[in-house]
């Protein structure tokens, strides 16, 4: 089934964006191991798979500073209007020529169909147009499937913060990835 990507309309698309399922399942997580001047992600197999669902309400939280976004939508099998199957939001920070990917989700049934690649391509194109020299991503150490997908798209590890999430997401560490444009 085909899909289209278009600019996200912050108010008009809110209901469709909030309907995107953010869940993923993983059989492993990354342990962030630090040594003097070295960071390593060591993949650890879990005794049981973990299902994680990110809070979709964060997309429209007052602290979420994204300025632009894109949606991938596809036909409704029931014949209704197209349904948002994934989205990405970003913000350009001129002081360090960085395009920050704020939110990026694709509904589970639509993963590995090119939607994510198309949405990230929009983020990267907007970054180039704004003058960014790289795209910067923050994700969690439990998001092994996401990190693998980002790596397939040319992103690499640039840092980690074992304390970033604090009590908000206990047991998880922030992983930072980037790609030069």
Short mmCIF file of C-alpha atoms in Angstrom, two decimals:
data_model
loop_
_atom_site.label_atom_id
_atom_site.label_comp_id
_atom_site.label_asym_id
_atom_site.label_seq_id
_atom_site.Cartn_x
_atom_site.Cartn_y
_atom_site.Cartn_z
CA UNK A 1 0.00 0.00 0.00
CA UNK A 2 1.31 3.44 -0.89
CA UNK A 3 1.62 6.50 1.30
CA UNK A 4 2.23 10.21 0.91
CA UNK A 5 4.30 12.59 3.01
CA UNK A 6 3.22 16.18 3.57
CA UNK A 7 3.77 19.03 5.99
CA UNK A 8 2.23 18.54 9.41
CA UNK A 9 -0.45 21.09 10.28
CA UNK A 10 -0.01 21.50 14.02
CA UNK A 11 -3.68 21.99 14.93
CA UNK A 12 -5.53 20.26 12.10
CA UNK A 13 -3.42 17.07 12.34
CA UNK A 14 -3.30 16.85 16.12
CA UNK A 15 -5.93 14.11 16.47
CA UNK A 16 -4.27 12.00 13.75
CA UNK A 17 -0.80 12.50 15.24
CA UNK A 18 -2.04 11.52 18.70
CA UNK A 19 -3.58 8.33 17.25
CA UNK A 20 -0.18 7.01 16.09
CA UNK A 21 0.86 3.99 18.15
CA UNK A 22 4.31 4.63 19.64
CA UNK A 23 4.81 1.09 20.96
CA UNK A 24 7.73 -1.13 20.10
CA UNK A 25 8.98 -4.47 21.33
CA UNK A 26 12.60 -5.37 21.94
CA UNK A 27 14.37 -8.51 23.12
CA UNK A 28 17.47 -6.53 24.10
CA UNK A 29 18.57 -3.19 25.52
CA UNK A 30 21.78 -1.20 25.48
CA UNK A 31 23.88 -0.80 28.59
CA UNK A 32 25.80 2.47 28.39
CA UNK A 33 29.36 1.68 29.45
CA UNK A 34 31.74 4.56 30.00
CA UNK A 35 35.47 4.56 30.49
CA UNK A 36 37.96 7.40 30.38
CA UNK A 37 37.20 9.21 27.09
CA UNK A 38 35.11 6.32 25.77
CA UNK A 39 31.43 5.45 25.50
CA UNK A 40 30.22 2.05 24.41
CA UNK A 41 26.75 0.62 23.89
CA UNK A 42 26.76 -3.00 24.98
CA UNK A 43 23.68 -4.88 23.81
CA UNK A 44 22.19 -7.13 26.49
CA UNK A 45 19.55 -9.78 25.81
CA UNK A 46 16.53 -9.61 28.09
CA UNK A 47 15.01 -12.64 29.84
CA UNK A 48 11.64 -11.57 28.39
CA UNK A 49 10.89 -9.12 25.57
CA UNK A 50 10.08 -5.58 26.65
CA UNK A 51 7.19 -3.58 25.21
CA UNK A 52 7.62 0.17 25.50
CA UNK A 53 5.08 2.84 24.58
CA UNK A 54 6.12 6.48 24.56
CA UNK A 55 3.67 9.08 25.86
CA UNK A 56 2.17 10.66 22.74
CA UNK A 57 0.96 13.64 24.81
CA UNK A 58 4.57 14.87 24.92
CA UNK A 59 4.37 15.86 21.25
CA UNK A 60 2.14 18.79 22.15
CA UNK A 61 3.58 19.50 25.61
CA UNK A 62 4.52 23.14 26.31
CA UNK A 63 8.22 22.22 26.55
CA UNK A 64 8.29 20.57 23.09
CA UNK A 65 9.87 23.30 20.95
CA UNK A 66 9.57 21.74 17.49
CA UNK A 67 8.79 24.23 14.77
CA UNK A 68 8.02 22.03 11.77
CA UNK A 69 6.83 18.55 11.08
CA UNK A 70 5.73 16.05 8.47
CA UNK A 71 3.15 13.28 8.38
CA UNK A 72 3.04 10.10 6.33
CA UNK A 73 -0.50 9.12 5.55
CA UNK A 74 -2.11 6.23 3.71
CA UNK A 75 -5.59 5.30 2.65
CA UNK A 76 -8.12 4.10 5.15
CA UNK A 77 -8.98 0.48 4.35
CA UNK A 78 -12.61 1.27 5.21
CA UNK A 79 -12.73 3.92 2.47
CA UNK A 80 -12.52 6.99 4.71
CA UNK A 81 -10.03 9.84 4.42
CA UNK A 82 -6.29 9.07 4.59
CA UNK A 83 -4.95 8.16 8.04
CA UNK A 84 -1.70 9.44 9.55
CA UNK A 85 0.57 6.39 9.89
CA UNK A 86 3.70 8.21 11.08
CA UNK A 87 5.16 11.63 11.71
CA UNK A 88 8.36 13.52 12.46
CA UNK A 89 8.89 16.92 14.06
CA UNK A 90 12.07 18.97 14.14
CA UNK A 91 13.61 22.29 15.06
CA UNK A 92 16.63 24.06 13.61
CA UNK A 93 19.05 25.54 16.14
CA UNK A 94 21.19 28.06 14.31
CA UNK A 95 23.77 28.62 17.04
CA UNK A 96 25.28 25.19 16.34
CA UNK A 97 23.89 24.51 12.86
CA UNK A 98 21.87 21.57 14.18
CA UNK A 99 18.53 20.17 13.09
CA UNK A 100 17.04 18.43 16.13
CA UNK A 101 14.64 15.57 15.58
CA UNK A 102 12.13 16.07 18.38
CA UNK A 103 9.62 13.31 17.70
CA UNK A 104 9.57 10.47 15.20
CA UNK A 105 7.04 7.66 15.28
CA UNK A 106 5.68 5.20 12.75
CA UNK A 107 2.73 2.94 13.60
CA UNK A 108 3.91 -0.67 14.09
CA UNK A 109 1.99 -2.07 11.10
CA UNK A 110 3.66 0.52 8.85
CA UNK A 111 7.27 0.01 9.90
CA UNK A 112 9.82 -1.26 7.36
CA UNK A 113 7.71 0.06 4.46
CA UNK A 114 9.69 3.22 3.73
CA UNK A 115 7.62 5.69 5.79
CA UNK A 116 10.39 6.30 8.31
CA UNK A 117 13.00 6.77 5.59
CA UNK A 118 10.72 9.25 3.79
CA UNK A 119 10.01 11.22 6.98
CA UNK A 120 13.70 11.39 7.94
CA UNK A 121 14.50 12.52 4.38
CA UNK A 122 12.12 15.46 4.93
CA UNK A 123 13.84 16.33 8.22
CA UNK A 124 17.24 16.20 6.53
CA UNK A 125 16.08 18.30 3.55
CA UNK A 126 14.61 20.93 5.88
CA UNK A 127 17.85 20.92 7.84
CA UNK A 128 19.91 21.52 4.70
CA UNK A 129 17.55 24.30 3.60
CA UNK A 130 17.88 25.97 7.01
CA UNK A 131 21.68 25.74 7.00
CA UNK A 132 22.16 22.78 9.35
CA UNK A 133 25.29 20.74 8.94
CA UNK A 134 23.90 17.77 10.88
CA UNK A 135 20.75 16.18 12.30
CA UNK A 136 20.83 15.29 16.00
CA UNK A 137 18.69 12.61 17.65
CA UNK A 138 18.15 11.64 21.29
CA UNK A 139 16.63 8.26 22.12
CA UNK A 140 16.58 5.78 24.98
CA UNK A 141 18.87 2.86 25.67
CA UNK A 142 15.85 0.54 25.48
CA UNK A 143 15.04 1.64 21.94
CA UNK A 144 17.33 -0.90 20.25
CA UNK A 145 15.02 -1.21 17.19
CA UNK A 146 15.08 2.57 16.77
CA UNK A 147 18.87 2.77 17.05
CA UNK A 148 19.22 0.00 14.46
CA UNK A 149 16.87 1.89 12.11
CA UNK A 150 18.78 5.16 12.60
CA UNK A 151 22.06 3.36 11.89
CA UNK A 152 20.60 2.01 8.62
CA UNK A 153 19.82 5.63 7.71
CA UNK A 154 23.43 6.70 8.30
CA UNK A 155 23.27 7.94 11.90
CA UNK A 156 26.01 7.13 14.39
CA UNK A 157 26.58 7.35 18.12
CA UNK A 158 27.89 10.74 19.25
CA UNK A 159 27.21 10.61 22.97
CA UNK A 160 25.21 9.33 25.91
CA UNK A 161 23.92 10.60 29.24
CA UNK A 162 23.31 8.02 31.93
CA UNK A 163 21.58 10.60 34.19
CA UNK A 164 19.44 12.47 31.64
CA UNK A 165 16.08 10.78 32.33
CA UNK A 166 16.42 10.61 36.11
CA UNK A 167 13.23 9.41 37.81
CA UNK A 168 11.20 10.09 34.66
CA UNK A 169 12.38 6.87 32.94
CA UNK A 170 14.25 4.87 35.58
CA UNK A 171 16.78 2.38 34.28
CA UNK A 172 17.03 4.10 30.90
CA UNK A 173 19.86 6.26 29.59
CA UNK A 174 19.85 8.83 26.80
CA UNK A 175 21.68 7.94 23.61
CA UNK A 176 22.61 10.65 21.10
CA UNK A 177 23.05 9.96 17.41
CA UNK A 178 23.88 12.32 14.56
CA UNK A 179 24.37 12.41 10.81
CA UNK A 180 26.29 14.99 8.82
CA UNK A 181 24.26 16.58 6.04
#
